[in-house]
Coordinates of C-alpha atoms and ligand atoms in Angstrom, one line a residue:
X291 CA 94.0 48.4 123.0
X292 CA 96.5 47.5 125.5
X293 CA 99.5 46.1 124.6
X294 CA 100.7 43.3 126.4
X295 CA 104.0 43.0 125.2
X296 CA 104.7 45.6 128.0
X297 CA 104.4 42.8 130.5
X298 CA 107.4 40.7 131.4
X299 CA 107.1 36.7 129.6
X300 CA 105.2 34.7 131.8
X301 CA 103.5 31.3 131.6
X302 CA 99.5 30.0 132.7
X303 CA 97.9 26.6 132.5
X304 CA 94.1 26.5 132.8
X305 CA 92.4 23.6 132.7
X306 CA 88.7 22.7 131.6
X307 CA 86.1 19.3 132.4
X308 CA 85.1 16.9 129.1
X309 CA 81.3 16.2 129.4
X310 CA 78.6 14.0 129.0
X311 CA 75.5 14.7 127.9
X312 CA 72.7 12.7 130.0
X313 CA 69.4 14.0 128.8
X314 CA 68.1 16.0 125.8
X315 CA 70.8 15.9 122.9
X316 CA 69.3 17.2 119.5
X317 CA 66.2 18.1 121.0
X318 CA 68.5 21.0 122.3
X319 CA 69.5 21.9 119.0
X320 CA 66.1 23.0 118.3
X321 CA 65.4 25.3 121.5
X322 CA 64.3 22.9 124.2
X323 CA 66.4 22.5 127.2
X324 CA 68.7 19.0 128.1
X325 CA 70.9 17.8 131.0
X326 CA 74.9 17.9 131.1
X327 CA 77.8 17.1 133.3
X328 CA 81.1 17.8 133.1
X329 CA 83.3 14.6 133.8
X330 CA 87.0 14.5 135.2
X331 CA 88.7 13.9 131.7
X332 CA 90.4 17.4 131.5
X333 CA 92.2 19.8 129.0
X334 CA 94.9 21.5 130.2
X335 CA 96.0 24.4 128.3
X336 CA 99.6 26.3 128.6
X337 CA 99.9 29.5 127.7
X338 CA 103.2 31.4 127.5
X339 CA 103.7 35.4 126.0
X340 CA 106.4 36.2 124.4
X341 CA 107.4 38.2 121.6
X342 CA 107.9 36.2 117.8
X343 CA 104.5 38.0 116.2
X344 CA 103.6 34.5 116.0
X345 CA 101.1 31.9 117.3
X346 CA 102.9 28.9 117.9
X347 CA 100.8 25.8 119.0
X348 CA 102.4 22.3 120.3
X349 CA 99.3 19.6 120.7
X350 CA 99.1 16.1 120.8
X351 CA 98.3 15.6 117.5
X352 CA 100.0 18.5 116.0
X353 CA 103.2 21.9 115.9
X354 CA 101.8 24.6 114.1
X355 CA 102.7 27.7 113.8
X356 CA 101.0 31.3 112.5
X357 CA 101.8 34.4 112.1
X358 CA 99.6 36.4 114.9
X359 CA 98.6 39.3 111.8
X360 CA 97.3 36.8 109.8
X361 CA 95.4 34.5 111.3
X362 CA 93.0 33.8 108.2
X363 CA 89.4 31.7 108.8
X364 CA 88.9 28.3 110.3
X365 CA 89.4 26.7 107.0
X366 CA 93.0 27.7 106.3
X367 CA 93.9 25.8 109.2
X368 CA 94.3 21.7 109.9
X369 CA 91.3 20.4 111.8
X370 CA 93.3 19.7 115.1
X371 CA 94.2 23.8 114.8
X372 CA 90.9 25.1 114.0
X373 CA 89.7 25.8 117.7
X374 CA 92.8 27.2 119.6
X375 CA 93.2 29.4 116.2
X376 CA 89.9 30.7 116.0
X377 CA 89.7 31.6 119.9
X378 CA 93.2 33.3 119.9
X379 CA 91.7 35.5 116.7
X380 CA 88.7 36.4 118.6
X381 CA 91.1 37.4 121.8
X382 CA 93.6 39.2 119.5
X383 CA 90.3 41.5 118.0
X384 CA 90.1 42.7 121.6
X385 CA 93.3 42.6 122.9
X386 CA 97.1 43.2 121.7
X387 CA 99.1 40.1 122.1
X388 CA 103.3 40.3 120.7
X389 CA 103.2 36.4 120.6
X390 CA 101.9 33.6 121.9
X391 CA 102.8 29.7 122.6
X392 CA 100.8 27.2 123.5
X393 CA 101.0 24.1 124.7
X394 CA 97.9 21.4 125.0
X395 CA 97.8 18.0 126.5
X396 CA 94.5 15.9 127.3
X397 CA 93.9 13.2 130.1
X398 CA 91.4 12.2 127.8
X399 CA 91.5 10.5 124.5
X400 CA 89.3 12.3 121.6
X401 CA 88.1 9.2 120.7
X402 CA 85.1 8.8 123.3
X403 CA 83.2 12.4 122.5
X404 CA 84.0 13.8 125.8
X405 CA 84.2 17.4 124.1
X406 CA 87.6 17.7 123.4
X407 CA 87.2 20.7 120.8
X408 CA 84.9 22.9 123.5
X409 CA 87.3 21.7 126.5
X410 CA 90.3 23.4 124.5
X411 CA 88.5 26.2 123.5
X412 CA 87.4 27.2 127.2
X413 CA 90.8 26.5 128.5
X414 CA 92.5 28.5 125.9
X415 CA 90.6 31.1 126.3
X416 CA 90.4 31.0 129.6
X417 CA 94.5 31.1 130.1
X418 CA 94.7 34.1 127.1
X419 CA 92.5 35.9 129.6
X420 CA 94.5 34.9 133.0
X421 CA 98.1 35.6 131.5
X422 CA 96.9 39.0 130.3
X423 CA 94.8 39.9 133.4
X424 CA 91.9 40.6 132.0
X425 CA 88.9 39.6 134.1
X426 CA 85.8 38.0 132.2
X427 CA 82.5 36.6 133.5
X428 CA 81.4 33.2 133.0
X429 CA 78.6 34.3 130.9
X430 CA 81.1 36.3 128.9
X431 CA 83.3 33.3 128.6
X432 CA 80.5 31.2 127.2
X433 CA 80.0 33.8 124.6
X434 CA 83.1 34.3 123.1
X435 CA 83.5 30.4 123.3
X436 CA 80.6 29.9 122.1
X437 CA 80.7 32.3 118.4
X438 CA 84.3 30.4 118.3
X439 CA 82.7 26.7 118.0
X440 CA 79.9 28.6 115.6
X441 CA 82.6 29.8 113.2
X442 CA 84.3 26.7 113.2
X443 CA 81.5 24.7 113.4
X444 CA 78.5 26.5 112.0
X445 CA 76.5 24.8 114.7
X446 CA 75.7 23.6 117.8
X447 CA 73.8 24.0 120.8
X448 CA 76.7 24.9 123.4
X449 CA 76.4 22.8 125.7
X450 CA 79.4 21.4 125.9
X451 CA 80.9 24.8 126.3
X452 CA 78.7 25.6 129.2
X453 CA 79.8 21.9 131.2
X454 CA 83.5 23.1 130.6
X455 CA 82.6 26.5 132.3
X456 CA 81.0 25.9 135.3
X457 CA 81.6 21.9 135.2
X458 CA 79.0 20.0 137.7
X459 CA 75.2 18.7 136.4
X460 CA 73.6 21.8 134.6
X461 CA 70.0 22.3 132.9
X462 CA 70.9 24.0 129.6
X463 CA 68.8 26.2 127.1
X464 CA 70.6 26.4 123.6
X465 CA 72.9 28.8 123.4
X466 CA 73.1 29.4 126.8
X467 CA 69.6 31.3 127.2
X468 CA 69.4 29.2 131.0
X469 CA 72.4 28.0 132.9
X470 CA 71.5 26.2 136.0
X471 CA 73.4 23.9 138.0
X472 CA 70.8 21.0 139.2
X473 CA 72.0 20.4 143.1
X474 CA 73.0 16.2 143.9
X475 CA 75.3 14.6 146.1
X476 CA 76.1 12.2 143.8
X477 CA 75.4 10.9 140.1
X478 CA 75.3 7.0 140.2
X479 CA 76.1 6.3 136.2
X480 CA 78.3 4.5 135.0
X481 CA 79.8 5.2 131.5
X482 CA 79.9 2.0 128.9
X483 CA 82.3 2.9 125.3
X484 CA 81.1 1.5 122.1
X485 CA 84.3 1.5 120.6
X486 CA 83.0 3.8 117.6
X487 CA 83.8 7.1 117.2
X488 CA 81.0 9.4 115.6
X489 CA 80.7 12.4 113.7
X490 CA 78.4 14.9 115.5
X491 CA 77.8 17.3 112.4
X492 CA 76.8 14.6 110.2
X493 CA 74.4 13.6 113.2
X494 CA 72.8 16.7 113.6
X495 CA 72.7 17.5 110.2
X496 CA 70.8 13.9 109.4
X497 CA 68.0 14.5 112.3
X498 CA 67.4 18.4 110.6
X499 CA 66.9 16.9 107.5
X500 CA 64.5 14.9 109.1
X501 CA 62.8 17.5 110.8
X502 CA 62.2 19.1 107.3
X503 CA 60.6 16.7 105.9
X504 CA 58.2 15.6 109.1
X505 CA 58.2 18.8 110.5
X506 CA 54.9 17.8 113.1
X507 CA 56.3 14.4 113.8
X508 CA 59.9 15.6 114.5
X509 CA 58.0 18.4 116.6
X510 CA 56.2 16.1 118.5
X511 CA 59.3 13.8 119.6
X512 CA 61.3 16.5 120.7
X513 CA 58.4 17.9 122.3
X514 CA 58.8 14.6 124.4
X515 CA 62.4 14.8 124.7
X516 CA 61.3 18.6 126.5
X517 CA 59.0 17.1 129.0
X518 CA 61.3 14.0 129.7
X519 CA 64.2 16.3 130.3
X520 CA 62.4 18.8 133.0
X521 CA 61.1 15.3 134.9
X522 CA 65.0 14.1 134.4
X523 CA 65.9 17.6 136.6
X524 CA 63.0 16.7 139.3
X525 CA 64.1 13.2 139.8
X526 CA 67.9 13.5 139.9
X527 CA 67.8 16.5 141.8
X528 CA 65.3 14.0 144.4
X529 CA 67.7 11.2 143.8
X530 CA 64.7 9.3 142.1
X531 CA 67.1 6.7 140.2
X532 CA 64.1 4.3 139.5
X533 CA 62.1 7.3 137.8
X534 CA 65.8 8.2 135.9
X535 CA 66.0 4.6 134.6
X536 CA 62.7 4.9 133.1
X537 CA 63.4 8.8 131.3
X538 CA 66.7 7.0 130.1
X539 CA 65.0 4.3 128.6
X540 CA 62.1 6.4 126.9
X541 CA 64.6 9.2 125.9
X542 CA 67.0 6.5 123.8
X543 CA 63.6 5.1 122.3
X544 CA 63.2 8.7 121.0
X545 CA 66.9 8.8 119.7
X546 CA 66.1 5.8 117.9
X547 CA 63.1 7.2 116.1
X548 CA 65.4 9.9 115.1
X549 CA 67.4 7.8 113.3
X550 CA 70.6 8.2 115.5
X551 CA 70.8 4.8 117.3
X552 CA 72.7 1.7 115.6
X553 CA 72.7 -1.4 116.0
X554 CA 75.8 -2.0 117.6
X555 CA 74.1 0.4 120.6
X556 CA 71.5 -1.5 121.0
X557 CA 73.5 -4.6 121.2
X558 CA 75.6 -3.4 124.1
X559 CA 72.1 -2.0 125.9
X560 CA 70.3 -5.0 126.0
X561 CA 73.6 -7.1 126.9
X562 CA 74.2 -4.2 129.8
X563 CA 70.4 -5.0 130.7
X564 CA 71.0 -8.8 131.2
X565 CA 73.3 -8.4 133.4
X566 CA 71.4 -5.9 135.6
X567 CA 71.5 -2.4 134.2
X568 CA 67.8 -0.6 134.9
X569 CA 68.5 2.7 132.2
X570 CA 70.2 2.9 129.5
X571 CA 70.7 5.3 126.9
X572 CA 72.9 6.9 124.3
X573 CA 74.7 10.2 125.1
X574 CA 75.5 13.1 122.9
X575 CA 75.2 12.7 119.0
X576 CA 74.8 9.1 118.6
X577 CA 76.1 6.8 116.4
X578 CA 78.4 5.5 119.0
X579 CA 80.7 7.4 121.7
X580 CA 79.7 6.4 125.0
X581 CA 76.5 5.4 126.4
X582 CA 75.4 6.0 130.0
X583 CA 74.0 3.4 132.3
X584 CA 72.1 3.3 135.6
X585 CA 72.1 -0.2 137.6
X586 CA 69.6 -1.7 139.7
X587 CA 69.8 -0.8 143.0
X588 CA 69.5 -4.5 144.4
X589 CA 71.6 -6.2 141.3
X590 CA 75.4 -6.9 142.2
X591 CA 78.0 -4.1 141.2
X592 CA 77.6 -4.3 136.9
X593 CA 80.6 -5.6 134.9
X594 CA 81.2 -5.4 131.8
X595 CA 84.2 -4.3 129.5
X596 CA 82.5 -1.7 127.6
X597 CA 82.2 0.1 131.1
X598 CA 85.2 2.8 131.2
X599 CA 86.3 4.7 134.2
X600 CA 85.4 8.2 135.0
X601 CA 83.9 10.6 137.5
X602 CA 80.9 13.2 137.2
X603 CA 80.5 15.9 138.2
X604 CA 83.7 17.7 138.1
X605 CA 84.9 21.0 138.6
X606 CA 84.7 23.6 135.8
X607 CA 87.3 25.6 134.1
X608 CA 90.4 26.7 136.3
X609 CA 93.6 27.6 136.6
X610 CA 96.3 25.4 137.6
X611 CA 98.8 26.0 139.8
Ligands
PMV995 O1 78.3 14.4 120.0 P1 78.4 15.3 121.2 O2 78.7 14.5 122.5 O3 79.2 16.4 121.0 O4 76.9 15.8 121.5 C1 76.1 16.4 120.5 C2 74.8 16.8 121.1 C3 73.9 17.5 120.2 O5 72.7 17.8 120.9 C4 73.4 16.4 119.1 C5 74.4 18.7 119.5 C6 74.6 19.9 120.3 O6 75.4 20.8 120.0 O7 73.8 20.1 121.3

C-alpha cells in the first residue's frame, strides 16, 4: 500500500454528467440492452488530502464526518452519505489515505432523477483517484462504481454509472457487459418534468415481482423492449426521428403494461401530443421524473411548462480545472 500522506495537501474537483435514460429501462435490469445519455446537469466533486484520520464530507444536504478506520456499511450512514462513504471505503481497501475532505455541489436538483447518486459516486471516485495519482481505466472505473451502487443499493443495472463515465448516447448491456457510444450530431428531445419524484427501487422491485408471477408474459414484453431498443440504435444513429417517435410511443405502451406508468404521465403525454409532440415516453424508473419528447418536424417549436431546460449529450467524467 502506498501511503499518501507522504504527498504534500493538495486539492481536485472532477466533475461527472446526470443522465437520461431514452430507451430500454427495466428491460435492462433483466439482461437486455437500452439506450442512455448523459445530460449537462453535472456533479462536481472536491477533494482535498489532508491529515485528521477522518472522512469529512460537506454536501448540499448534509456535514458529516467519519473516522477513515471505521468506515462501517452503507447502513450506518444517513442516505445523503451512503454513496461518497461507500466509494471512499472501497478506495481506502486499495489505497492508504491519512484524511480526506470533500466537498459536493450539484447544478442539478435531485428531484428530477437525473442520477444524482451515480453522478457523485463517479466524480468521487474519480477525484480520490486524480489527487492520489493513481491512473484507472474507464472500464475499471465502472467497476469499482458500479459494486459501490450494488452495496448500497443491492441493485441496478449501471447504467447510469456508465453515462457519467463516458457521458454522450451509449448502447448499454447490464452491468456493463457492452459499452458503445451510438455516433449523432445531434439529439432533438426535449425533456418535459412531471413534478413527482419517484422511487426507483420500489420500481424495479414492483415490475420483478411481476416477472415472477407471469414469468412468459413479462418475457415476452421485455423481449419487445430488446428489439425496440436495437431499432432505437439504427434510427438515431440514421437520424430517423419519425421511426424514433414511433419506438418511443411503443416502448411507453410497454412501460405501461408493466405497471410503471401513472396517470398523471399520461395526462402530460397526450396534452404534449395536442400540441404537436410525435414521441413520447417515460424515462428511467417511472412513476414520474422526467419524460422525454420528440416534436413533429413541421409543428411550431413545442411549448409547454412541463418542458425543462437541458442539453444531451454531454461530456463524461472530468477533471476541472
Ligand atoms: O429511475 P432511474 O432514472 O434511475 O432509472 C432506472 C432505470 C431502471 O432500468 C428501471 C433501473 C436500472 O438500474 O437500470
Amino acid at each position: 500500500m502506498e501511503d499518501w500522506n507522504m504527498l504534500s495537501a493538495k486539492q481536485t474537483t472532477s466533475s461527472a454528467p446526470g443522465k437520461l435514460m431514452l430507451f430500454g429501462e427495466h428491460a435492462v435490469v433483466f439482461n437486455h440492452p437500452c439506450i442512455v445519455t448523459a445530460v449537462d446537469q453535472r456533479i462536481y466533486a472536491q477533494v482535498e488530502l489532508n491529515e485528521s484520520g477522518k472522512l469529512e464530507l460537506v454536501s448540499p444536504q448534509l456535514t458529516y464526518t467519519r473516522d477513515l478506520g471505521n468506515l462501517g456499511s452503507p447502513a450506518d450512514h444517513p442516505k445523503e452519505a451512503q454513496f461518497v462513504v461507500e466509494a471512499v471505503k472501497l478506495f481506502t481497501s486499495k489505497h492508504m489515505l491519512a484524511g480526506i475532505k470533500i466537498e459536493t455541489h450539484n447544478s442539478f436538483s435531485s428531484q428530477f432523477g437525473f442520477g444524482s447518486s451515480s453522478a457523485v459516486t463517479v466524480a468521487v471516485l474519480h477525484a480520490l483517484h486524480t489527487i492520489t495519482e493513481v491512473s484507472i481505466t474507464k472500464n475499471e472505473l465502472f467497476s469499482m462504481a458500479y459494486q459501490c451502487v450494488l452495496n448500497v443499493q443491492g441493485l441496478g443495472s449501471g447504467f447510469d454509472l456508465a453515462a457519467a463515465i463516458w457521458g454522450g448516447t451509449l448502447f448499454f448491456v447490464t452491468g456493463g457487459k457492452t459499452i458503445e457510444p451510438i455516433v449523432c450530431p445531434s439529439l432533438p428531445l426535449k425533456v418535459a418534468y412531471t413534478g413527482v419524484k419517484a422511487d426507483t427501487v420500489t420500481l424495479v422491485k414492483g415490475v420483478a415481482e411481476l416477472k415472477k408471477t407471469y414469468p412468459e408474459v413479462v418475457e415476452h414484453l421485455l423481449m419487445s423492449v430488446q428489439s425496440i431498443v436495437l431499432q432505437a440504435k439504427e434510427s438515431i444513429h440514421n437520424n430517423n426521428w419519425d421511426k424514433v417517435s414511433q419506438l418511443m410511443n411503443i416502448n411507453q405502451g410497454i412501460l405501461e403494461s408493466l405497471g410503471v406508468s401513472t396517470p398523471l404521465i399520461r395526462q402530460l403525454s397526450d396534452s404534449l401530443k395536442q400540441k404537436g409532440a410525435s414521441g413520447v415516453k417515460l424515462s428511467g424508473a417511472g412513476g414520474g421524473d422526467c419524460l422525454i419528447v420528440l416534436q413533429d418536424s413541421d409543428s411550431q417549436t413545442l411549448q409547454d411548462p412541463s418542458l425543462i431546460d437541458v442539453a444531451l449529450q454531454a461530456e463524461g467524467v472530468k477533471t476541472e480545472t
